[in-house]
CSV table of C-alpha atoms in Angstrom, one decimal:
chain,number,residue,atom,x,y,z
V,17,UNK,CA,23.2,21.2,-19.7
V,18,UNK,CA,23.5,25.0,-19.8
V,19,UNK,CA,22.5,27.3,-17.0
V,20,UNK,CA,19.1,28.8,-17.3
V,21,UNK,CA,17.7,31.4,-14.9
V,22,UNK,CA,19.8,32.7,-12.0
V,23,UNK,CA,17.9,33.8,-8.8
V,24,UNK,CA,19.6,35.4,-6.0
V,25,UNK,CA,18.8,34.3,-2.4
V,26,UNK,CA,19.6,35.2,1.2
V,27,UNK,CA,22.8,33.1,1.5
V,28,UNK,CA,23.2,31.6,-1.7
V,29,UNK,CA,21.8,31.8,-5.3
V,30,UNK,CA,19.7,29.4,-7.3
V,31,UNK,CA,20.7,28.5,-10.9
V,32,UNK,CA,18.5,26.3,-13.4
V,33,UNK,CA,20.3,23.9,-15.4
V,34,UNK,CA,18.6,23.5,-18.9
V,35,UNK,CA,18.6,20.3,-20.9
V,36,UNK,CA,18.8,20.3,-24.7
V,37,UNK,CA,15.1,19.7,-24.8
V,38,UNK,CA,14.2,22.5,-22.5
V,39,UNK,CA,16.4,24.9,-24.8
V,40,UNK,CA,14.1,23.8,-27.8
V,41,UNK,CA,11.0,25.0,-25.8
V,42,UNK,CA,12.2,28.4,-25.3
V,43,UNK,CA,10.7,31.3,-27.4
V,44,UNK,CA,13.1,32.5,-29.9
V,45,UNK,CA,13.8,36.3,-29.6
V,46,UNK,CA,14.7,36.3,-33.4
V,47,UNK,CA,12.2,36.2,-36.2
V,48,UNK,CA,12.7,34.2,-39.2
V,49,UNK,CA,12.2,35.5,-42.5
V,50,UNK,CA,11.8,32.9,-45.4
V,51,UNK,CA,10.0,32.8,-48.6
V,52,UNK,CA,7.9,29.9,-47.4
V,53,UNK,CA,4.9,30.6,-45.1
V,54,UNK,CA,5.7,30.1,-41.5
V,55,UNK,CA,2.2,29.3,-40.3
V,56,UNK,CA,0.8,25.7,-39.7
V,57,UNK,CA,-1.9,25.2,-42.2
V,58,UNK,CA,-5.3,25.6,-40.4
V,59,UNK,CA,-4.0,27.4,-37.3
V,60,UNK,CA,-5.4,30.5,-36.1
V,61,UNK,CA,-2.5,32.5,-37.9
V,62,UNK,CA,-3.3,30.8,-41.2
V,63,UNK,CA,-6.9,31.4,-41.0
V,64,UNK,CA,-8.0,28.6,-43.3
V,65,UNK,CA,-11.0,26.6,-41.9
V,66,UNK,CA,-10.3,22.6,-42.3
V,67,UNK,CA,-14.2,21.9,-41.8
V,68,UNK,CA,-14.9,24.1,-44.8
V,69,UNK,CA,-12.2,22.7,-47.0
V,70,UNK,CA,-12.3,19.0,-46.1
V,71,UNK,CA,-13.6,16.3,-48.5
V,72,UNK,CA,-14.6,12.8,-47.5
V,73,UNK,CA,-14.2,9.6,-49.7
V,74,UNK,CA,-13.9,6.0,-49.8
V,75,UNK,CA,-11.2,3.7,-51.1
V,76,UNK,CA,-13.0,2.2,-54.1
V,77,UNK,CA,-10.1,0.0,-55.6
V,78,UNK,CA,-6.6,-1.2,-54.6
V,79,UNK,CA,-3.4,-1.9,-56.6
V,80,UNK,CA,-2.7,-5.5,-57.8
V,81,UNK,CA,-1.2,-7.3,-54.9
V,82,UNK,CA,1.6,-9.7,-54.8
V,83,UNK,CA,2.8,-11.9,-51.8
V,84,UNK,CA,4.1,-8.8,-50.3
V,85,UNK,CA,3.4,-5.5,-51.8
V,86,UNK,CA,4.1,-2.5,-49.6
V,87,UNK,CA,1.9,-0.5,-52.0
V,88,UNK,CA,-1.0,-2.1,-50.0
V,89,UNK,CA,-0.3,-0.1,-47.2
V,90,UNK,CA,0.2,3.2,-49.1
V,91,UNK,CA,-1.7,3.3,-52.4
V,92,UNK,CA,-5.5,3.2,-53.2
V,93,UNK,CA,-8.0,4.6,-55.7
V,94,UNK,CA,-11.0,6.7,-55.1
V,95,UNK,CA,-13.1,6.8,-58.4
V,96,UNK,CA,-15.5,9.6,-57.0
V,97,UNK,CA,-12.6,12.2,-56.6
V,98,UNK,CA,-13.0,14.9,-59.5
V,99,UNK,CA,-10.5,17.6,-58.3
V,100,UNK,CA,-7.5,18.6,-60.5
V,101,UNK,CA,-4.1,16.7,-60.4
V,102,UNK,CA,-2.1,17.9,-57.4
V,103,UNK,CA,-4.9,19.3,-55.5
V,104,UNK,CA,-4.1,17.0,-52.5
V,105,UNK,CA,-0.3,16.7,-52.8
V,106,UNK,CA,1.0,16.9,-49.3
V,107,UNK,CA,-2.4,17.2,-47.7
V,108,UNK,CA,-3.2,15.6,-44.5
V,109,UNK,CA,-5.5,12.6,-44.8
V,110,UNK,CA,-7.3,11.1,-41.7
V,111,UNK,CA,-8.6,7.6,-41.8
V,112,UNK,CA,-12.5,7.7,-40.5
V,113,UNK,CA,-13.4,4.0,-41.0
V,114,UNK,CA,-11.8,0.7,-41.7
V,115,UNK,CA,-8.5,-1.1,-40.1
V,116,UNK,CA,-6.6,2.4,-40.0
V,117,UNK,CA,-9.3,4.4,-38.4
V,118,UNK,CA,-7.9,7.3,-36.8
V,119,UNK,CA,-4.5,7.1,-38.3
V,120,UNK,CA,-3.3,10.3,-40.1
V,121,UNK,CA,-1.1,10.2,-43.2
V,122,UNK,CA,0.3,12.7,-45.6
V,123,UNK,CA,-0.4,12.5,-49.2
V,124,UNK,CA,2.5,12.2,-51.5
V,125,UNK,CA,0.6,12.6,-54.9
V,126,UNK,CA,-3.1,12.7,-56.0
V,127,UNK,CA,-3.7,11.9,-59.9
V,128,UNK,CA,-7.2,12.6,-61.2
V,129,UNK,CA,-6.9,10.5,-64.3
V,130,UNK,CA,-6.3,7.4,-62.3
V,131,UNK,CA,-8.2,8.5,-59.0
V,132,UNK,CA,-5.1,7.3,-57.3
V,133,UNK,CA,-3.8,8.5,-54.0
V,134,UNK,CA,-0.4,7.6,-52.9
V,135,UNK,CA,0.5,8.2,-49.3
V,136,UNK,CA,4.1,9.2,-48.0
V,137,UNK,CA,4.4,6.4,-45.4
V,138,UNK,CA,2.9,3.0,-45.1
V,139,UNK,CA,0.1,2.5,-42.6
V,140,UNK,CA,0.0,-0.2,-40.0
V,141,UNK,CA,-2.8,-2.2,-41.6
V,142,UNK,CA,-3.3,-2.6,-45.5
V,143,UNK,CA,-5.9,-0.3,-47.0
V,144,UNK,CA,-9.3,-2.2,-47.9
V,145,UNK,CA,-11.9,-1.3,-50.3
V,146,UNK,CA,-14.6,0.6,-48.4
V,147,UNK,CA,-12.1,2.2,-45.9
V,148,UNK,CA,-13.1,5.9,-45.5
V,149,UNK,CA,-11.2,8.9,-45.1
V,150,UNK,CA,-11.2,12.7,-44.9
V,151,UNK,CA,-8.8,15.3,-46.3
V,152,UNK,CA,-8.3,19.0,-47.3
V,153,UNK,CA,-6.1,20.6,-49.8
V,154,UNK,CA,-2.5,21.6,-48.9
V,155,UNK,CA,-1.2,24.9,-49.4
V,156,UNK,CA,2.3,23.6,-49.6
V,157,UNK,CA,3.4,26.7,-47.4
V,158,UNK,CA,3.9,28.4,-51.0
V,159,UNK,CA,2.4,31.6,-52.3
V,160,UNK,CA,0.8,29.8,-55.3
V,161,UNK,CA,-1.0,27.4,-52.7
V,162,UNK,CA,-2.1,30.2,-50.6
V,163,UNK,CA,-3.5,32.0,-53.7
V,164,UNK,CA,-5.2,28.7,-55.0
V,165,UNK,CA,-7.1,28.6,-51.5
V,166,UNK,CA,-8.0,32.4,-51.7
V,167,UNK,CA,-5.8,33.0,-48.6
V,168,UNK,CA,-2.9,35.2,-49.9
V,169,UNK,CA,-3.7,38.1,-47.6
V,170,UNK,CA,-2.8,35.9,-44.5
V,171,UNK,CA,0.4,34.4,-46.3
V,172,UNK,CA,3.0,34.2,-43.5
V,173,UNK,CA,6.1,34.1,-45.8
V,174,UNK,CA,8.2,36.6,-47.4
V,175,UNK,CA,8.4,35.6,-51.1
V,176,UNK,CA,10.8,38.4,-52.0
V,177,UNK,CA,13.5,37.5,-49.5
V,178,UNK,CA,16.5,36.4,-51.6
V,179,UNK,CA,17.7,32.8,-51.1
V,180,UNK,CA,21.2,31.9,-50.5
V,181,UNK,CA,22.1,31.7,-54.0
V,182,UNK,CA,21.4,35.4,-54.3
V,183,UNK,CA,23.0,36.3,-51.1
V,184,UNK,CA,26.6,35.4,-52.3
V,185,UNK,CA,26.3,37.3,-55.6
V,186,UNK,CA,28.4,40.5,-56.1
V,187,UNK,CA,28.0,43.2,-58.6
V,188,UNK,CA,30.5,41.5,-61.2
V,189,UNK,CA,28.9,38.1,-60.7
V,190,UNK,CA,29.1,36.3,-64.1
V,191,UNK,CA,26.5,33.6,-63.1
């Protein structure tokens, strides 16, 4: 541990011992400047309204299954989706009906041509036709995503901050 706040007393002093977990809860005195947005999507700082952007859907088909197929727990099709490819990449998807009701997943990829939605992690129960869900497009914490959602004025990143590849360059750099 580490010593936290120290308070004087009449005959002694009192010192707090901080665990590593307690140190993580402390507010940093240093601001972080990165090209990516530092706001959590749909937070007050971000300003996007989840309810206004969310779409609902139903799993209409599933991939072909073998005796054991991990895809049954993370891939499904929704023929009703009409948004362009990538609209829901990295989006948060919440299951509202079926065996996984209440579970929250992150979308890996969304492909319009196939109506296919692939999740990053497998769900506890296999996805079944008729399972319902809701999700909203992700900004990806990038300028392009923020602009696509018409929220660039609230972008919380610094896109012109040089990355580590630029910091080490010198005037005679031959890169």
